[in-house]
Amino acid sequence: MAATTQTLAIKGMTCAACSARIERVLNKKDGVEASVNLTTERAAVRFDSDRYSVADIIGFIEKLGYGAALPKADAHDRDAAEKQKAIRTLWTKFIVAAVFALPLLYIAMAPMVKFVTLPGAGALAEFMMRYPLWYALIEFLLTVPAVAVGYRFYVVGFKALWSRSPNMDSLIAIGTAAAVLFSIYNMYRIAAGHFAAVDALYFESAAVIITLILLGKSLEAVSKGRTGEAIKKLMGLAPKTAILVKDGAETEIPIADVIPGDVLAVKPGAKIPVDGVVSEGHSAVDESMLTGESLPIDKAPGDKVYAATLNTTGAFQLKAVKVGADTALAQIIRLVEDAQGSKAPIAALADKVSGVFVPIVCLIALASAAAWYIGTRDVKFSLTVFISVLVIACPCALGLATPTAIMVATGKGAENGILIKGGEALETAHKLDTVVFDKTGTLTEGKPEVTAVEGDVLQLAASLERHSEHPIAKAIVDYYDGEYLPVENFRAIIGEGVEGDISGRHIKIGRGIEITADGEYLGKITVRDTAKPGSRAAIAALHAMGIETAVITGDKRETAERIAAEVGIDRVLAEVLPQDKSAEVQKLQSEGKRVAMVGDGINDAPALAQADIGIAIGSGTDVAMESADIVLMRSDVGDVAKAIRLSKRTIRNIKQNLFWAFGYNTVGIPIAAGLLYLITQNEKLLLNPMFAAAAMSLSSVSVLTNALRLKRVKLDKEAKQ
């Protein structure tokens, strides 16, 4: 099987039943696996390219009545423009519907209100009794425009019904069409002389339901737009042009025209256009958008610079290395997009329910209406029940519960330098009980420093070590700031140290040097890799969450235990070869632990992949970042706790959303079916279809509003449970 994965833009989905239907049909095809996200309107499809083409997959989706296409190069701008246009259209439709539905509601309901006298109610009641046909005709004429602006509910709803996959639009279409057709039938009866039929008009219910649904859809569209703000912010960071240097001349060109190898000029105060290497000049660059480091970083020839970071005061030239989709910023955007389009395992229940929910609701509505008609012989009463059940049961809230929370959470993470690669990682992180840290470069600075000098040996050691390229030699040379002595016969001995002649004496420097009979011990220099300033606080934050910590390293146990004691680590896994790190993680998992591995090097990649959650430090290698589920762009181990907190808050938010969505339908459907009325015989406990529509719209908006609360989560401290 030649597996290919393709993302498609989907148009025309209105509820969870739509996305579930597309998934169900695609997944029934041999060699096809699909995941459809209602909120992002994207489908991630993995298929056997020997059997299917992208056109085939698009064809399968279009046969279901939905639009499908490959995302365009300017998909973000197009999507943003289309969504804004769609929001404006929805508001316009709502206003048109409301202009006609509100007077219609007043005309229909004012004569029936008994607890208060409304202006003109008496005149309307008299007009209804004396001219019932004109009264019905006026209601009909006010209904037509209100229902007409909701034509899409009927087109999509009945098409889905015809293909035996009813969705939310089907429920609205059936319910309101039944109300209108029943009212037209009674208008015909009035014309035939049955004037009492004027009390059986349902025009206002259809018009008001459409109006309220349009209001809910408008509010929902606005809220959904806010969930993708993180992507918009990231996209806005990228510069649009670059200054090309060629043959000594500078030319401003579109960023899309830059190719690797081009030499570009960067002026003071300008954004760096692409990823590259400084070739000429010096400056300081503000990289806070990538690393979170607030202080500008000095840059000189040979140093790497990144697209969208900000040059401060100096001017320099760079050689383009990575452009377009290969830049660090583009990769971050892609990671966030992929995460927002993914699904968490917790969404599986909602997807399964949504897939069968609408057909079951249709059966409940029919059964309830039939039962009430058999029991009462009251067509109007039965129709009220039928419409109410259909309208209140729309599964919008159910479909929005998980993806909206994931979108907001991954965006929140990106704003804080925490890149979460998918919904599964976001969900799994909240279950972690053990975090294993690589030592060098993760918990420690990754470079040795001189911590103590014994004896008058510093000048001798620095003079000799400045001829070596070893990291320990560099640490000694950096520590010394005096005059160097001349060295003769310098020699580096691999694994032992260095030696040479200084002022007529043969000097040896190394670890565990044996003192010969004619030798003399002169002193000792202690060199250690020190812990990062924030490591201890990071470990303490994890302990406060009840999470066990461990350090894994190839260093000697003595060194590992010193670092562990310094930062407060619980468990030490020392003298572990690079190829054995993943096996150590597996041992912890065999103890029943949910393990996260935090690392930054190539030798950490297998362990990152083995762990339940792999967390890569952003300053690390591309291999480590590719193997990880979460990437910490700020290279701050304190962000490990922040990522776990974000996961906990997100899962709690999703559970709240699912509770309200399931609870709403669980309570609402029996009430709409007349259960409370059956028990109490109190008409006030019979749900009016218009209230059902309002409640349905409110449920979707409430779920979105709850998801948006994640934008205000403080990740630097544990939220109150």
PDB file of C-alpha atoms in Angstrom, residues 55-255:
ATOM      1  CA  ALA A  55      -9.882  13.534  -7.196  1.00  0.00           C
ATOM      2  CA  ASP A  56     -11.532  10.248  -6.173  1.00  0.00           C
ATOM      3  CA  ILE A  57     -11.592  11.298  -2.511  1.00  0.00           C
ATOM      4  CA  ILE A  58     -13.033  14.695  -3.433  1.00  0.00           C
ATOM      5  CA  GLY A  59     -15.635  12.922  -5.569  1.00  0.00           C
ATOM      6  CA  PHE A  60     -16.754  10.725  -2.663  1.00  0.00           C
ATOM      7  CA  ILE A  61     -17.304  13.834  -0.524  1.00  0.00           C
ATOM      8  CA  GLU A  62     -19.095  15.784  -3.251  1.00  0.00           C
ATOM      9  CA  LYS A  63     -21.518  12.899  -3.808  1.00  0.00           C
ATOM     10  CA  LEU A  64     -22.664  13.446  -0.231  1.00  0.00           C
ATOM     11  CA  GLY A  65     -23.598  17.032  -1.050  1.00  0.00           C
ATOM     12  CA  TYR A  66     -20.570  18.818   0.411  1.00  0.00           C
ATOM     13  CA  GLY A  67     -17.830  20.834  -1.249  1.00  0.00           C
ATOM     14  CA  ALA A  68     -14.242  19.564  -1.127  1.00  0.00           C
ATOM     15  CA  ALA A  69     -11.007  20.951  -2.532  1.00  0.00           C
ATOM     16  CA  LEU A  70      -7.279  21.120  -1.941  1.00  0.00           C
ATOM     17  CA  PRO A  71      -6.407  24.143   0.217  1.00  0.00           C
ATOM     18  CA  LYS A  72      -5.021  27.006  -1.875  1.00  0.00           C
ATOM     19  CA  ALA A  73      -1.585  28.520  -1.325  1.00  0.00           C
ATOM     20  CA  ASP A  74      -3.271  31.562   0.188  1.00  0.00           C
ATOM     21  CA  ALA A  75      -5.757  29.392   2.063  1.00  0.00           C
ATOM     22  CA  HIS A  76      -5.482  31.423   5.267  1.00  0.00           C
ATOM     23  CA  ASP A  77      -6.335  34.705   3.584  1.00  0.00           C
ATOM     24  CA  ARG A  78      -9.090  33.076   1.520  1.00  0.00           C
ATOM     25  CA  ASP A  79     -10.585  31.315   4.523  1.00  0.00           C
ATOM     26  CA  ALA A  80     -10.495  34.485   6.600  1.00  0.00           C
ATOM     27  CA  ALA A  81     -12.159  36.489   3.828  1.00  0.00           C
ATOM     28  CA  GLU A  82     -14.764  33.781   3.200  1.00  0.00           C
ATOM     29  CA  LYS A  83     -15.565  33.459   6.903  1.00  0.00           C
ATOM     30  CA  GLN A  84     -15.979  37.208   7.292  1.00  0.00           C
ATOM     31  CA  LYS A  85     -18.235  37.248   4.248  1.00  0.00           C
ATOM     32  CA  ALA A  86     -20.226  34.308   5.656  1.00  0.00           C
ATOM     33  CA  ILE A  87     -20.647  36.103   8.991  1.00  0.00           C
ATOM     34  CA  ARG A  88     -21.904  39.249   7.234  1.00  0.00           C
ATOM     35  CA  THR A  89     -24.330  37.161   5.172  1.00  0.00           C
ATOM     36  CA  LEU A  90     -25.655  35.383   8.267  1.00  0.00           C
ATOM     37  CA  TRP A  91     -26.233  38.680  10.082  1.00  0.00           C
ATOM     38  CA  THR A  92     -28.020  40.085   7.024  1.00  0.00           C
ATOM     39  CA  LYS A  93     -30.252  37.024   6.812  1.00  0.00           C
ATOM     40  CA  PHE A  94     -30.999  37.236  10.521  1.00  0.00           C
ATOM     41  CA  ILE A  95     -31.961  40.915  10.252  1.00  0.00           C
ATOM     42  CA  VAL A  96     -34.254  40.249   7.269  1.00  0.00           C
ATOM     43  CA  ALA A  97     -35.880  37.313   9.054  1.00  0.00           C
ATOM     44  CA  ALA A  98     -36.298  39.332  12.269  1.00  0.00           C
ATOM     45  CA  VAL A  99     -37.878  42.301  10.443  1.00  0.00           C
ATOM     46  CA  PHE A 100     -40.710  40.032   9.283  1.00  0.00           C
ATOM     47  CA  ALA A 101     -40.801  37.494  12.133  1.00  0.00           C
ATOM     48  CA  LEU A 102     -41.208  40.003  14.985  1.00  0.00           C
ATOM     49  CA  PRO A 103     -44.399  41.657  13.680  1.00  0.00           C
ATOM     50  CA  LEU A 104     -45.659  38.200  12.712  1.00  0.00           C
ATOM     51  CA  LEU A 105     -45.043  36.971  16.271  1.00  0.00           C
ATOM     52  CA  TYR A 106     -46.892  39.977  17.690  1.00  0.00           C
ATOM     53  CA  ILE A 107     -49.858  39.545  15.374  1.00  0.00           C
ATOM     54  CA  ALA A 108     -50.105  35.829  16.194  1.00  0.00           C
ATOM     55  CA  MET A 109     -49.503  35.954  19.933  1.00  0.00           C
ATOM     56  CA  ALA A 110     -50.932  39.311  21.132  1.00  0.00           C
ATOM     57  CA  PRO A 111     -54.604  38.197  20.924  1.00  0.00           C
ATOM     58  CA  MET A 112     -53.766  35.054  22.937  1.00  0.00           C
ATOM     59  CA  VAL A 113     -51.874  36.697  25.828  1.00  0.00           C
ATOM     60  CA  LYS A 114     -54.220  36.856  28.823  1.00  0.00           C
ATOM     61  CA  PHE A 115     -52.014  37.921  31.770  1.00  0.00           C
ATOM     62  CA  VAL A 116     -51.343  41.399  30.313  1.00  0.00           C
ATOM     63  CA  THR A 117     -53.112  43.645  27.810  1.00  0.00           C
ATOM     64  CA  LEU A 118     -50.815  44.377  24.888  1.00  0.00           C
ATOM     65  CA  PRO A 119     -51.325  47.451  22.659  1.00  0.00           C
ATOM     66  CA  GLY A 120     -53.651  46.626  19.768  1.00  0.00           C
ATOM     67  CA  ALA A 121     -54.390  43.145  21.083  1.00  0.00           C
ATOM     68  CA  GLY A 122     -58.138  43.765  21.127  1.00  0.00           C
ATOM     69  CA  ALA A 123     -58.186  45.105  17.588  1.00  0.00           C
ATOM     70  CA  LEU A 124     -56.107  42.148  16.377  1.00  0.00           C
ATOM     71  CA  ALA A 125     -58.455  39.677  18.095  1.00  0.00           C
ATOM     72  CA  GLU A 126     -61.470  41.331  16.511  1.00  0.00           C
ATOM     73  CA  PHE A 127     -59.805  41.388  13.086  1.00  0.00           C
ATOM     74  CA  MET A 128     -58.912  37.681  13.438  1.00  0.00           C
ATOM     75  CA  MET A 129     -62.521  36.777  14.243  1.00  0.00           C
ATOM     76  CA  ARG A 130     -64.154  38.990  11.573  1.00  0.00           C
ATOM     77  CA  TYR A 131     -61.634  38.461   8.761  1.00  0.00           C
ATOM     78  CA  PRO A 132     -59.925  35.121   9.458  1.00  0.00           C
ATOM     79  CA  LEU A 133     -58.802  34.579   5.866  1.00  0.00           C
ATOM     80  CA  TRP A 134     -57.167  38.020   5.635  1.00  0.00           C
ATOM     81  CA  TYR A 135     -55.586  37.414   9.035  1.00  0.00           C
ATOM     82  CA  ALA A 136     -54.154  34.097   7.798  1.00  0.00           C
ATOM     83  CA  LEU A 137     -53.006  35.655   4.522  1.00  0.00           C
ATOM     84  CA  ILE A 138     -51.126  38.463   6.319  1.00  0.00           C
ATOM     85  CA  GLU A 139     -49.359  35.893   8.511  1.00  0.00           C
ATOM     86  CA  PHE A 140     -48.482  33.888   5.401  1.00  0.00           C
ATOM     87  CA  LEU A 141     -47.046  36.951   3.599  1.00  0.00           C
ATOM     88  CA  LEU A 142     -44.893  37.832   6.625  1.00  0.00           C
ATOM     89  CA  THR A 143     -43.719  34.225   6.866  1.00  0.00           C
ATOM     90  CA  VAL A 144     -42.499  33.893   3.276  1.00  0.00           C
ATOM     91  CA  PRO A 145     -39.484  36.294   3.497  1.00  0.00           C
ATOM     92  CA  ALA A 146     -38.495  35.040   6.964  1.00  0.00           C
ATOM     93  CA  VAL A 147     -38.488  31.427   5.800  1.00  0.00           C
ATOM     94  CA  ALA A 148     -36.990  32.293   2.392  1.00  0.00           C
ATOM     95  CA  VAL A 149     -33.744  33.629   3.897  1.00  0.00           C
ATOM     96  CA  GLY A 150     -33.361  30.229   5.557  1.00  0.00           C
ATOM     97  CA  TYR A 151     -33.693  28.385   2.248  1.00  0.00           C
ATOM     98  CA  ARG A 152     -30.330  26.716   2.766  1.00  0.00           C
ATOM     99  CA  PHE A 153     -31.727  24.698   5.678  1.00  0.00           C
ATOM    100  CA  TYR A 154     -34.232  23.156   3.276  1.00  0.00           C
ATOM    101  CA  VAL A 155     -31.827  22.568   0.373  1.00  0.00           C
ATOM    102  CA  VAL A 156     -29.175  20.894   2.519  1.00  0.00           C
ATOM    103  CA  GLY A 157     -31.572  19.310   5.002  1.00  0.00           C
ATOM    104  CA  PHE A 158     -33.825  17.544   2.538  1.00  0.00           C
ATOM    105  CA  LYS A 159     -30.862  16.492   0.377  1.00  0.00           C
ATOM    106  CA  ALA A 160     -29.284  14.848   3.425  1.00  0.00           C
ATOM    107  CA  LEU A 161     -32.612  13.266   4.301  1.00  0.00           C
ATOM    108  CA  TRP A 162     -32.984  11.919   0.777  1.00  0.00           C
ATOM    109  CA  SER A 163     -29.557  10.304   1.016  1.00  0.00           C
ATOM    110  CA  ARG A 164     -30.604   8.712   4.347  1.00  0.00           C
ATOM    111  CA  SER A 165     -28.080  10.728   6.377  1.00  0.00           C
ATOM    112  CA  PRO A 166     -30.180  13.416   8.077  1.00  0.00           C
ATOM    113  CA  ASN A 167     -28.345  16.238   9.816  1.00  0.00           C
ATOM    114  CA  MET A 168     -29.187  19.342  11.828  1.00  0.00           C
ATOM    115  CA  ASP A 169     -30.561  21.100   8.750  1.00  0.00           C
ATOM    116  CA  SER A 170     -32.871  18.129   8.201  1.00  0.00           C
ATOM    117  CA  LEU A 171     -34.389  18.577  11.654  1.00  0.00           C
ATOM    118  CA  ILE A 172     -34.985  22.283  11.092  1.00  0.00           C
ATOM    119  CA  ALA A 173     -36.296  21.727   7.581  1.00  0.00           C
ATOM    120  CA  ILE A 174     -38.749  19.002   8.602  1.00  0.00           C
ATOM    121  CA  GLY A 175     -39.989  20.886  11.652  1.00  0.00           C
ATOM    122  CA  THR A 176     -40.540  24.279  10.022  1.00  0.00           C
ATOM    123  CA  ALA A 177     -41.853  22.778   6.768  1.00  0.00           C
ATOM    124  CA  ALA A 178     -44.409  20.812   8.784  1.00  0.00           C
ATOM    125  CA  ALA A 179     -45.481  24.011  10.552  1.00  0.00           C
ATOM    126  CA  VAL A 180     -45.832  25.966   7.284  1.00  0.00           C
ATOM    127  CA  LEU A 181     -47.610  23.188   5.394  1.00  0.00           C
ATOM    128  CA  PHE A 182     -50.006  22.563   8.280  1.00  0.00           C
ATOM    129  CA  SER A 183     -50.756  26.305   8.395  1.00  0.00           C
ATOM    130  CA  ILE A 184     -51.342  26.487   4.636  1.00  0.00           C
ATOM    131  CA  TYR A 185     -53.712  23.538   4.941  1.00  0.00           C
ATOM    132  CA  ASN A 186     -55.663  25.382   7.665  1.00  0.00           C
ATOM    133  CA  MET A 187     -55.655  28.542   5.543  1.00  0.00           C
ATOM    134  CA  TYR A 188     -57.352  26.454   2.839  1.00  0.00           C
ATOM    135  CA  ARG A 189     -59.865  25.233   5.431  1.00  0.00           C
ATOM    136  CA  ILE A 190     -60.605  28.853   6.430  1.00  0.00           C
ATOM    137  CA  ALA A 191     -61.229  29.698   2.785  1.00  0.00           C
ATOM    138  CA  ALA A 192     -63.625  26.730   2.628  1.00  0.00           C
ATOM    139  CA  GLY A 193     -65.624  28.167   5.536  1.00  0.00           C
ATOM    140  CA  HIS A 194     -64.041  26.395   8.564  1.00  0.00           C
ATOM    141  CA  PHE A 195     -63.241  29.647  10.377  1.00  0.00           C
ATOM    142  CA  ALA A 196     -62.211  27.894  13.626  1.00  0.00           C
ATOM    143  CA  ALA A 197     -59.078  26.741  11.780  1.00  0.00           C
ATOM    144  CA  VAL A 198     -57.684  30.254  12.370  1.00  0.00           C
ATOM    145  CA  ASP A 199     -56.618  28.966  15.795  1.00  0.00           C
ATOM    146  CA  ALA A 200     -54.464  26.270  14.169  1.00  0.00           C
ATOM    147  CA  LEU A 201     -51.992  28.515  12.325  1.00  0.00           C
ATOM    148  CA  TYR A 202     -48.305  27.840  12.951  1.00  0.00           C
ATOM    149  CA  PHE A 203     -46.727  30.407  10.613  1.00  0.00           C
ATOM    150  CA  GLU A 204     -45.113  32.363  13.457  1.00  0.00           C
ATOM    151  CA  SER A 205     -43.395  29.235  14.827  1.00  0.00           C
ATOM    152  CA  ALA A 206     -41.667  28.524  11.520  1.00  0.00           C
ATOM    153  CA  ALA A 207     -40.576  32.147  11.020  1.00  0.00           C
ATOM    154  CA  VAL A 208     -39.347  32.633  14.583  1.00  0.00           C
ATOM    155  CA  ILE A 209     -37.528  29.278  14.602  1.00  0.00           C
ATOM    156  CA  ILE A 210     -35.649  30.228  11.420  1.00  0.00           C
ATOM    157  CA  THR A 211     -34.859  33.662  12.896  1.00  0.00           C
ATOM    158  CA  LEU A 212     -33.536  32.235  16.155  1.00  0.00           C
ATOM    159  CA  ILE A 213     -31.484  29.567  14.366  1.00  0.00           C
ATOM    160  CA  LEU A 214     -29.931  32.264  12.160  1.00  0.00           C
ATOM    161  CA  LEU A 215     -29.125  34.318  15.257  1.00  0.00           C
ATOM    162  CA  GLY A 216     -27.499  31.289  16.877  1.00  0.00           C
ATOM    163  CA  LYS A 217     -25.540  30.521  13.699  1.00  0.00           C
ATOM    164  CA  SER A 218     -24.336  34.135  13.494  1.00  0.00           C
ATOM    165  CA  LEU A 219     -23.120  34.129  17.100  1.00  0.00           C
ATOM    166  CA  GLU A 220     -21.593  30.691  16.573  1.00  0.00           C
ATOM    167  CA  ALA A 221     -19.700  31.866  13.472  1.00  0.00           C
ATOM    168  CA  VAL A 222     -18.297  34.867  15.352  1.00  0.00           C
ATOM    169  CA  SER A 223     -17.180  32.657  18.255  1.00  0.00           C
ATOM    170  CA  LYS A 224     -15.642  30.052  15.934  1.00  0.00           C
ATOM    171  CA  GLY A 225     -13.702  32.840  14.225  1.00  0.00           C
ATOM    172  CA  ARG A 226     -12.207  33.816  17.568  1.00  0.00           C
ATOM    173  CA  THR A 227     -10.959  30.267  18.187  1.00  0.00           C
ATOM    174  CA  GLY A 228      -8.510  30.606  15.275  1.00  0.00           C
ATOM    175  CA  GLU A 229      -6.962  33.896  16.367  1.00  0.00           C
ATOM    176  CA  ALA A 230      -3.647  32.236  17.287  1.00  0.00           C
ATOM    177  CA  ILE A 231      -3.050  31.225  13.666  1.00  0.00           C
ATOM    178  CA  LYS A 232      -3.923  34.742  12.479  1.00  0.00           C
ATOM    179  CA  LYS A 233      -1.410  36.246  14.897  1.00  0.00           C
ATOM    180  CA  LEU A 234       1.325  33.871  13.742  1.00  0.00           C
ATOM    181  CA  MET A 235       0.559  34.558  10.086  1.00  0.00           C
ATOM    182  CA  GLY A 236       0.693  38.300  10.736  1.00  0.00           C
ATOM    183  CA  LEU A 237       4.277  38.033  11.981  1.00  0.00           C
ATOM    184  CA  ALA A 238       5.699  37.163   8.576  1.00  0.00           C
ATOM    185  CA  PRO A 239       7.125  40.079   6.507  1.00  0.00           C
ATOM    186  CA  LYS A 240       5.757  40.523   2.991  1.00  0.00           C
ATOM    187  CA  THR A 241       8.920  41.734   1.221  1.00  0.00           C
ATOM    188  CA  ALA A 242      12.709  41.333   1.357  1.00  0.00           C
ATOM    189  CA  ILE A 243      15.664  43.447   0.144  1.00  0.00           C
ATOM    190  CA  LEU A 244      17.746  41.448  -2.348  1.00  0.00           C
ATOM    191  CA  VAL A 245      21.441  42.363  -2.682  1.00  0.00           C
ATOM    192  CA  LYS A 246      22.815  41.589  -6.144  1.00  0.00           C
ATOM    193  CA  ASP A 247      25.877  43.056  -7.845  1.00  0.00           C
ATOM    194  CA  GLY A 248      26.082  45.700  -5.131  1.00  0.00           C
ATOM    195  CA  ALA A 249      22.526  46.939  -5.752  1.00  0.00           C
ATOM    196  CA  GLU A 250      19.549  46.548  -3.409  1.00  0.00           C
ATOM    197  CA  THR A 251      16.090  45.647  -4.760  1.00  0.00           C
ATOM    198  CA  GLU A 252      12.880  45.119  -2.800  1.00  0.00           C
ATOM    199  CA  ILE A 253      11.187  41.887  -3.870  1.00  0.00           C
ATOM    200  CA  PRO A 254       8.134  39.881  -2.682  1.00  0.00           C
ATOM    201  CA  ILE A 255       9.008  37.356   0.003  1.00  0.00           C
TER     202      ILE A 255
END
